[in-house]
Amino acid sequence: MSHHAPNGNANGEIFRDYIDDRNAKAQDTLYTTSNGVPYPHPYETQRVGENGPLLLQDFHLIDLLSHFDRERIPERVVHAKGSGAHGYYKTTDSLEDLCLADIFKAGKECPITIRFSTVGGESGSHDCARDPRGFSVKFRTDEGNWDMVANNTPVFFLRDPAKFPHFIHTQKRNPATHLTHADDSTVFWDYLSQNPESIHQVMVLMGDRGIPDGYRFMHGYSGHTLKLVNKEGEWVYVQFHMKSKQGTKFITQEDSASKSPDYSQKDLFYAIENKDFPGWDLSVQTMTPKQAEELWEKQKINVFDLTHIWPQGQFPLRKVGEFFLNENVQNYFAEIEQVAFNPSHLVPGIEPSADPVLQSRLFSYPDTHRHRIGVNYQQLPVNATRTPYRIANFQRDGSMAFYNQGSRPNYLSSIEPISFRSRSVDLNKAHGHFIGEAVTFLSEIRPEDFNAPRALWEKVFDDGAKERFVGNVSGHMANCTDKEIIKRQIAIFREVSEDLASRLEKATGVKGYPGISELRFNGTHNGFAKSEKLRNANSMTEKVAIPDSNGAPVVGTHKGIA
């Protein structure tokens, strides 16, 4: 016999509604303990007499304190300090010729949530730190959530995935002194001077784009290469760009000290509050598999390399859509601290490439979320999908299983069968034929790694930008206690430009090495080395076979496709 509540609902249907709770005014609520029992005053405590010890039976106090003790979930290891808001995306220019994703049909719209962030600092650190910025967008499409987990720079410091934890450690506090690189930049420059493929990102970081003027005045880039697959099963490589409709602005190193620690948060919140809604254009660069092979053969640009860019003159941007932020969050913790972005949240028609750092992130991001906010993190309202169909799977239980799928079978049942949709992407065709032996791979520094940074110095930076760059680098290096590290780093800058290296020598008072051909690096093989003894990365005494491709897609990689 089923019991019903006074409102006619079955008892199993009575639950707190998230939307109702989120939008309720304080005046409409009643003070209770966590188990819903009304309580007369939040400041009361039970004690023995007027001056005796407290009582363990005082559930209200124990409830209050024990929840307070647990109010912080672990902050993100990377991108801990961030801001965000809600909005909408709309496809303005169909991409159906290249991609079968429903969201890329002309006129399609979906709600989005964006989180911007710094990278290295803790959750209480300064918004105006010299640091890359995270730029993550959750597109809640009709086919499930697609997360674009991007940065405001088109490249990154590394292309070998195993370097990532090590690199981030060098951006954090020193384990002995507990100081950041604002006070002691030794480990910061030690890493960079041993891993010269970071040079393009260093040029961006130490240049004007290193401190964007809040989050509204910066672009976003996927950085990684992905794939688009169309209805015919044909595919192309793609890079996504999100171009600010507000343009870009930067803050100088000197001006950054005068800004509020929460400058970017304040700027974003009040712009939206004042109905000055920021927007971005979503555009793509695309490349056929054949073009990707030719790009390596002719120009030594590797589409699987996070430190390389695709020249926009050869691969122009094509606008697909635009998005705007028009709604501030009601509760920062629920909607921004708990929002979880994952580069493996892809919809049919968007696929990963063989970019090794992307491949490692496909695992690392959801693994982080399961640790930080729990195995059922996608049940949190801010992470939940908004599909027109009712979703189901055979994942059950675990911490905080809120939607646990009722009495439905938790296996593939023939008694109560679940529905399936036909496959829309032939994965056998959409992915390459990877046939080979298992190899251990570490990339090599090559002349091509300096082409884009050199163009940045010689063709993009004007005289003022060059002066600021030298001032930013030399000022930061002033806190580096080891002159050998500075000599090595200047040698890397010398491969970019003799002009740049000599300016830094003058600014730092340190004479750098004449180049990197006489150096050995602990983080990368040295393709410039004059001696075979210097070519292998430190500690590798055996002769290492370094492939000519350096991990790029060579001719024949896309057998039967290119």
XYZ file of C-alpha atoms in Angstrom:
562
model
C 0.000 0.000 0.000
C 1.454 3.338 -1.052
C 1.297 6.289 1.313
C 0.699 9.782 -0.006
C 1.671 13.181 1.308
C -1.022 15.808 1.977
C -0.387 17.343 -1.465
C -1.269 14.077 -3.196
C 2.272 13.146 -4.214
C 3.602 9.685 -3.464
C 6.113 9.840 -0.610
C 8.915 8.826 -2.973
C 8.234 11.927 -5.079
C 8.807 14.439 -2.283
C 12.213 16.059 -2.602
C 13.800 19.488 -2.514
C 13.775 21.100 -5.904
C 17.139 22.608 -6.903
C 15.743 25.431 -9.057
C 13.159 26.376 -6.433
C 15.821 26.375 -3.710
C 18.264 28.375 -5.828
C 15.791 31.140 -6.549
C 14.049 31.305 -3.165
C 14.398 34.570 -1.222
C 15.727 34.456 2.337
C 12.381 35.899 3.523
C 10.605 32.799 2.182
C 12.691 30.310 4.137
C 12.638 28.813 7.639
C 15.712 28.168 9.791
C 16.259 24.448 10.425
C 19.003 21.931 11.208
C 20.411 19.901 8.315
C 17.732 17.248 8.858
C 15.000 19.844 8.377
C 13.974 20.371 12.014
C 13.031 24.037 12.749
C 15.297 25.678 15.329
C 14.562 28.874 17.255
C 17.919 30.674 16.942
C 21.230 29.946 15.174
C 23.390 31.301 18.033
C 22.042 29.096 20.849
C 24.176 26.452 22.557
C 23.327 23.884 25.217
C 25.522 23.759 28.309
C 25.391 22.504 31.890
C 23.890 25.395 33.842
C 24.809 28.989 33.146
C 28.584 28.474 33.232
C 29.215 24.764 32.669
C 30.703 22.809 29.768
C 28.868 22.146 26.485
C 26.621 19.157 25.887
C 27.450 16.547 23.239
C 23.696 16.092 22.726
C 23.459 19.586 21.182
C 22.960 18.363 17.611
C 22.383 21.893 16.362
C 25.851 23.029 17.453
C 27.603 19.800 16.388
C 25.771 19.952 13.039
C 26.818 23.593 12.562
C 30.486 23.090 13.485
C 31.035 19.781 11.719
C 29.664 21.166 8.450
C 31.732 24.326 8.862
C 34.853 22.186 9.352
C 34.216 20.632 5.927
C 33.142 23.702 3.958
C 36.107 23.640 1.607
C 36.464 20.994 -1.028
C 40.065 20.615 -2.219
C 40.888 23.533 -4.486
C 41.947 22.756 -8.021
C 45.642 21.845 -8.171
C 45.876 24.013 -11.294
C 43.554 26.949 -12.114
C 42.470 27.313 -8.469
C 41.596 31.052 -8.727
C 38.762 31.724 -11.116
C 35.593 33.561 -12.079
C 32.617 32.594 -14.175
C 29.110 33.218 -15.387
C 26.299 31.766 -17.488
C 25.156 32.654 -20.973
C 24.233 31.255 -24.353
C 25.884 30.131 -27.579
C 24.421 30.390 -31.096
C 25.712 29.007 -34.394
C 25.630 31.876 -36.875
C 27.397 30.111 -39.770
C 26.703 26.428 -40.346
C 29.642 24.038 -40.059
C 27.632 21.051 -41.317
C 29.943 20.542 -44.328
C 32.734 19.632 -41.892
C 30.979 18.472 -38.720
C 27.873 16.434 -37.916
C 27.556 17.808 -34.359
C 23.987 19.033 -33.942
C 25.178 22.241 -32.243
C 26.875 23.403 -35.475
C 23.671 23.599 -37.535
C 22.774 27.174 -38.463
C 20.682 28.861 -35.783
C 21.216 26.193 -33.092
C 21.529 27.587 -29.572
C 22.435 26.174 -26.177
C 23.050 27.439 -22.643
C 26.684 27.721 -21.549
C 28.722 28.226 -18.401
C 32.224 29.706 -18.609
C 34.984 29.705 -16.015
C 38.054 31.890 -16.471
C 41.067 31.465 -14.211
C 44.728 32.001 -13.520
C 46.904 28.876 -13.602
C 49.570 28.722 -10.909
C 48.186 30.555 -7.887
C 46.035 29.345 -5.019
C 42.344 30.205 -4.702
C 43.176 33.343 -2.719
C 45.946 34.574 -5.018
C 45.979 37.797 -7.063
C 43.870 38.082 -10.214
C 46.565 40.170 -11.910
C 49.415 37.683 -11.615
C 51.609 37.227 -14.688
C 50.247 33.847 -15.709
C 48.320 32.231 -18.546
C 44.535 32.322 -18.142
C 42.193 29.358 -18.314
C 39.162 29.797 -20.595
C 36.707 26.891 -20.242
C 33.250 26.713 -21.800
C 30.547 24.132 -21.042
C 28.178 23.915 -24.034
C 24.986 22.126 -22.922
C 23.975 20.804 -26.330
C 20.978 18.660 -27.245
C 23.393 15.718 -27.606
C 25.066 16.135 -24.214
C 27.735 18.421 -22.799
C 30.679 19.546 -24.885
C 33.486 21.134 -22.853
C 36.027 23.402 -24.534
C 38.869 23.463 -22.000
C 41.065 26.231 -23.374
C 43.621 28.893 -22.448
C 44.125 32.500 -23.495
C 47.368 31.480 -25.242
C 47.525 29.396 -28.453
C 50.510 27.360 -27.183
C 51.757 25.968 -23.868
C 55.086 25.344 -22.092
C 55.393 21.664 -22.995
C 54.555 18.944 -25.494
C 55.565 15.857 -23.504
C 52.681 14.907 -21.187
C 54.812 13.474 -18.375
C 56.349 16.930 -17.866
C 53.080 18.479 -16.769
C 53.111 17.703 -13.011
C 56.801 18.657 -12.810
C 56.238 21.947 -14.612
C 53.281 22.887 -12.384
C 55.317 22.091 -9.277
C 57.877 24.698 -10.407
C 55.099 27.302 -10.644
C 53.951 26.604 -7.078
C 55.500 27.305 -3.678
C 58.992 26.044 -2.973
C 58.690 22.999 -0.656
C 61.492 24.261 1.606
C 60.999 28.039 1.751
C 57.255 27.994 0.978
C 57.821 31.041 -1.251
C 56.319 31.635 -4.698
C 58.405 32.792 -7.658
C 57.445 36.390 -6.831
C 60.114 36.102 -4.092
C 62.296 33.305 -5.406
C 62.149 32.612 -9.149
C 65.021 30.086 -9.190
C 62.979 26.920 -9.823
C 60.719 28.783 -12.248
C 63.650 29.633 -14.525
C 65.459 26.366 -13.824
C 62.620 24.423 -15.422
C 62.306 26.771 -18.423
C 66.080 26.851 -19.012
C 66.130 23.038 -19.131
C 63.059 22.683 -21.394
C 63.575 25.128 -24.268
C 60.454 24.088 -26.212
C 58.689 26.353 -23.694
C 60.170 29.425 -25.412
C 57.091 30.497 -27.408
C 54.879 30.407 -24.329
C 57.583 32.243 -22.338
C 57.552 34.984 -24.998
C 53.779 35.286 -24.626
C 53.822 35.078 -20.827
C 56.516 37.716 -20.360
C 55.051 39.988 -23.040
C 52.027 42.269 -22.905
C 49.563 39.371 -23.079
C 50.983 37.974 -19.821
C 48.540 40.047 -17.718
C 45.225 40.523 -19.547
C 42.999 43.393 -18.381
C 40.413 41.213 -16.676
C 38.723 38.273 -18.352
C 36.577 40.157 -20.874
C 39.503 41.445 -22.916
C 41.254 38.247 -23.913
C 40.897 35.532 -26.551
C 40.628 31.784 -25.939
C 42.369 28.982 -27.836
C 41.973 25.199 -27.789
C 45.756 24.979 -28.273
C 45.314 21.290 -28.985
C 44.404 19.835 -32.348
C 41.071 18.002 -32.474
C 39.098 16.472 -35.354
C 35.786 17.332 -36.995
C 33.825 14.496 -38.647
C 30.965 15.124 -41.096
C 27.918 13.029 -42.070
C 29.889 11.326 -44.851
C 32.500 10.175 -42.356
C 35.145 12.536 -43.757
C 37.305 14.295 -41.187
C 39.665 17.217 -40.839
C 41.957 18.462 -38.095
C 40.713 21.536 -36.241
C 41.842 24.207 -33.793
C 39.186 26.302 -32.039
C 39.602 30.044 -31.439
C 37.365 32.224 -29.278
C 37.922 35.857 -30.216
C 36.802 38.564 -27.798
C 34.238 40.967 -29.258
C 35.590 43.513 -26.763
C 39.094 43.321 -28.278
C 42.135 42.671 -26.087
C 43.706 44.842 -23.404
C 46.610 44.275 -21.059
C 47.922 45.523 -17.728
C 51.611 46.381 -17.309
C 53.704 44.813 -14.561
C 53.865 48.190 -12.772
C 50.096 48.783 -12.945
C 49.253 45.269 -11.774
C 50.357 46.099 -8.231
C 47.712 48.825 -7.968
C 44.802 46.511 -8.776
C 42.477 44.725 -6.360
C 43.347 41.044 -5.705
C 39.910 40.228 -7.161
C 40.145 42.708 -10.034
C 39.034 40.264 -12.762
C 36.178 38.830 -10.681
C 34.865 42.318 -9.921
C 35.196 43.455 -13.543
C 33.310 40.450 -14.932
C 30.568 40.464 -12.294
C 29.718 44.149 -12.571
C 29.925 44.234 -16.365
C 27.192 41.570 -16.465
C 25.287 43.222 -13.615
C 25.300 46.470 -15.626
C 24.071 44.586 -18.721
C 27.347 45.124 -20.586
C 27.347 41.477 -21.672
C 30.751 40.266 -22.928
C 30.831 38.146 -26.068
C 33.201 36.060 -28.157
C 33.201 34.710 -31.717
C 33.818 30.965 -32.054
C 35.971 30.254 -35.100
C 37.879 27.267 -36.460
C 41.078 26.624 -38.333
C 40.882 23.362 -40.276
C 43.404 21.208 -42.091
C 43.133 17.964 -44.063
C 45.252 14.962 -43.050
C 47.287 15.445 -46.260
C 47.921 19.097 -45.400
C 49.045 18.052 -41.909
C 51.653 15.702 -43.392
C 52.817 18.373 -45.878
C 53.002 21.004 -43.127
C 55.579 18.892 -41.318
C 57.481 17.922 -44.464
C 57.749 21.482 -45.809
C 57.586 23.789 -42.769
C 58.346 21.538 -39.787
C 55.097 22.529 -38.040
C 53.702 19.591 -36.057
C 49.917 19.578 -35.597
C 50.289 17.193 -32.637
C 52.622 19.639 -30.848
C 51.107 21.971 -28.234
C 54.078 24.343 -28.627
C 53.385 24.900 -32.360
C 50.757 27.147 -34.006
C 49.042 26.939 -37.389
C 49.835 30.055 -39.482
C 46.559 31.938 -40.008
C 47.727 33.106 -43.439
C 47.668 29.487 -44.623
C 44.805 28.277 -42.435
C 42.433 31.239 -42.076
C 39.847 31.494 -39.311
C 36.295 30.547 -40.240
C 33.577 31.910 -37.977
C 31.054 29.351 -36.738
C 29.117 31.071 -33.973
C 29.210 33.424 -31.037
C 28.488 33.352 -27.340
C 27.647 35.881 -24.658
C 27.664 35.898 -20.872
C 24.431 37.483 -19.642
C 23.752 35.926 -16.226
C 25.784 36.126 -13.048
C 25.748 33.114 -10.760
C 23.523 33.111 -7.684
C 26.007 31.095 -5.657
C 29.709 31.055 -6.494
C 30.476 27.746 -4.789
C 27.612 25.793 -6.354
C 27.988 27.201 -9.836
C 31.699 28.028 -10.275
C 33.726 26.197 -7.604
C 31.837 22.964 -8.362
C 31.684 23.346 -12.148
C 33.868 20.668 -13.751
C 35.245 20.892 -17.289
C 36.678 17.889 -19.073
C 38.298 17.811 -22.542
C 36.983 14.265 -23.010
C 33.415 15.596 -22.786
C 32.947 15.569 -26.556
C 29.812 15.221 -28.691
C 29.580 13.104 -31.884
C 31.392 14.917 -34.699
C 34.182 16.289 -32.465
C 36.990 13.832 -31.776
C 40.451 13.993 -30.161
C 43.663 13.872 -32.200
C 46.841 11.978 -31.325
C 48.288 15.073 -29.605
C 49.968 13.387 -26.597
C 49.292 16.192 -24.102
C 45.611 16.220 -25.110
C 45.510 12.432 -24.748
C 46.860 12.695 -21.187
C 44.341 15.432 -20.308
C 41.474 13.215 -21.501
C 42.311 11.037 -18.494
C 43.622 13.609 -16.039
C 40.679 16.013 -15.934
C 37.863 13.598 -15.013
C 40.234 11.842 -12.615
C 40.769 15.181 -10.852
C 37.022 15.812 -10.603
C 36.368 12.377 -9.093
C 38.935 13.181 -6.398
C 37.922 16.792 -5.818
C 34.131 16.676 -5.905
C 33.324 12.975 -6.078
C 32.592 10.176 -8.500
C 29.104 11.550 -9.184
C 30.323 15.067 -10.008
C 28.223 15.156 -13.169
C 25.042 14.904 -11.110
C 25.677 18.346 -9.629
C 23.182 20.734 -11.255
C 25.862 22.974 -12.774
C 27.453 19.956 -14.469
C 24.260 18.128 -15.434
C 23.286 17.757 -19.084
C 20.133 19.307 -20.527
C 19.162 16.849 -23.216
C 15.647 16.376 -24.630
C 15.867 12.658 -23.774
C 16.049 10.989 -20.351
C 19.604 9.753 -19.805
C 20.449 6.348 -18.359
C 23.492 4.109 -17.930
C 24.704 1.399 -15.597
C 26.743 3.604 -13.271
C 25.303 3.333 -9.772
C 26.034 4.286 -6.184
C 29.234 5.917 -4.927
C 29.472 9.097 -2.908
C 26.553 11.539 -3.288
C 24.530 9.440 -5.745
C 21.596 11.812 -6.041
C 20.089 10.580 -9.310
C 20.622 6.857 -8.823
C 18.224 5.773 -11.577
C 15.478 4.357 -9.414
C 14.533 0.719 -9.722
C 15.817 0.369 -13.283
C 18.100 -2.640 -13.870
C 21.778 -1.893 -13.238
C 22.895 -4.232 -16.033
C 21.938 -4.808 -19.680
C 18.550 -6.404 -19.093
C 16.389 -8.265 -21.588
C 13.397 -7.959 -19.249
C 13.477 -4.152 -19.065
C 15.570 -3.188 -22.080
C 17.203 0.215 -22.465
C 17.095 2.126 -25.794
C 20.110 2.841 -27.995
C 20.869 5.309 -30.743
C 22.755 4.216 -33.863
C 26.409 5.170 -34.128
C 26.856 8.450 -35.997
C 30.657 8.389 -36.265
C 32.573 5.439 -37.712
C 35.497 5.416 -35.319
C 37.363 2.971 -37.577
C 37.548 5.716 -40.205
C 37.735 8.772 -37.964
C 40.946 7.651 -36.272
C 44.309 6.816 -37.759
C 45.772 3.363 -38.161
C 48.218 3.246 -35.280
C 50.257 0.116 -35.904
C 53.697 -0.103 -34.353
C 55.878 -1.154 -31.504
C 55.633 0.430 -28.077
C 58.258 3.152 -27.809
C 59.399 5.476 -25.058
C 59.356 8.984 -26.437
C 60.805 12.301 -25.353
C 60.807 15.206 -27.799
C 63.873 17.047 -29.100
C 64.512 20.773 -29.380
C 64.892 21.687 -33.071
C 65.386 24.884 -35.146
C 61.672 24.950 -36.062
C 60.786 25.509 -32.405
C 62.214 29.041 -32.627
C 60.445 30.203 -35.807
C 57.189 31.389 -34.200
C 58.894 33.021 -31.165
C 61.272 34.830 -33.552
C 58.340 36.145 -35.584
C 56.732 37.312 -32.342
C 59.837 39.301 -31.355
C 60.681 40.680 -34.800
C 57.250 41.260 -36.356
C 54.632 41.471 -33.581
C 56.291 43.258 -30.664
C 56.729 47.000 -31.279
C 59.526 48.966 -29.589
C 57.483 49.592 -26.445
C 56.482 45.924 -26.194
C 60.128 44.864 -26.552
C 61.196 47.196 -23.755
C 58.426 45.961 -21.465
C 59.310 42.331 -22.292
C 62.973 42.808 -21.343
C 61.911 44.635 -18.170
C 59.445 41.886 -17.228
C 61.968 39.076 -17.755
C 64.925 40.799 -16.083
C 62.750 41.957 -13.176
C 61.519 38.414 -12.602
C 65.037 36.987 -12.966
C 66.281 39.352 -10.236
C 64.892 36.833 -7.731
C 66.722 33.897 -9.325
C 69.603 32.953 -7.031
C 71.525 30.787 -9.542
C 73.338 32.738 -12.309
C 73.975 29.523 -14.271
C 70.207 29.239 -14.857
C 70.095 32.805 -16.221
C 73.065 32.087 -18.528
C 71.208 29.069 -19.932
C 67.945 30.947 -20.362
C 69.680 33.810 -22.193
C 71.227 31.192 -24.516
C 67.695 29.998 -25.350
C 66.578 33.597 -25.966
C 69.686 33.998 -28.204
C 68.299 31.281 -30.525
C 65.213 33.494 -30.863
C 67.141 36.723 -31.482
C 70.626 38.075 -30.804
C 69.026 41.476 -30.208
C 66.804 40.028 -27.483
C 69.685 38.147 -25.806
C 72.004 41.166 -25.747
C 69.267 43.385 -24.290
C 68.671 40.819 -21.513
C 72.411 40.586 -20.819
C 72.520 44.340 -20.362
C 69.402 44.339 -18.146
C 70.467 41.410 -15.932
C 74.215 42.016 -15.877
C 74.706 38.327 -16.731
C 76.554 37.198 -19.865
C 74.641 34.307 -21.392
C 75.995 31.338 -23.334
C 76.531 31.923 -27.075
C 73.660 29.559 -27.951
C 72.413 26.111 -27.006
C 74.714 23.951 -29.162
C 77.136 23.441 -26.237
C 74.408 22.771 -23.667
C 72.787 19.604 -22.410
C 69.210 19.780 -21.160
C 67.666 17.618 -18.471
C 64.173 17.860 -19.993
C 64.634 17.417 -23.726
C 67.007 16.012 -26.330
C 69.131 18.718 -27.978
C 68.975 18.744 -31.771
C 71.417 21.677 -31.827
C 74.166 19.766 -29.972
C 77.578 19.768 -31.664
C 78.609 16.715 -29.692
C 76.664 13.459 -29.554
C 77.435 13.428 -25.803
C 75.237 16.516 -25.370
C 72.351 15.360 -27.524
C 70.573 13.044 -25.075
C 68.610 14.463 -22.164
C 70.475 14.296 -18.829
C 70.741 10.891 -17.163
C 70.208 9.057 -20.446
C 73.581 7.392 -20.908
C 72.491 4.919 -23.567
C 72.196 6.137 -27.171
C 68.569 7.123 -27.699
C 66.935 6.710 -31.111
C 65.234 10.055 -31.720
C 62.701 9.848 -34.568
C 63.097 12.356 -37.400
C 59.400 13.186 -37.065
C 59.712 14.419 -33.451
C 56.178 13.049 -33.017
C 54.685 14.767 -36.079
C 52.318 13.109 -38.584
C 54.687 12.097 -41.405
C 53.732 10.975 -44.901
C 51.806 7.706 -44.578
C 50.456 8.459 -41.085
C 46.961 8.792 -42.547
C 47.106 5.716 -44.745
C 44.117 5.515 -47.073
C 42.829 8.931 -45.973
C 45.357 11.546 -47.034
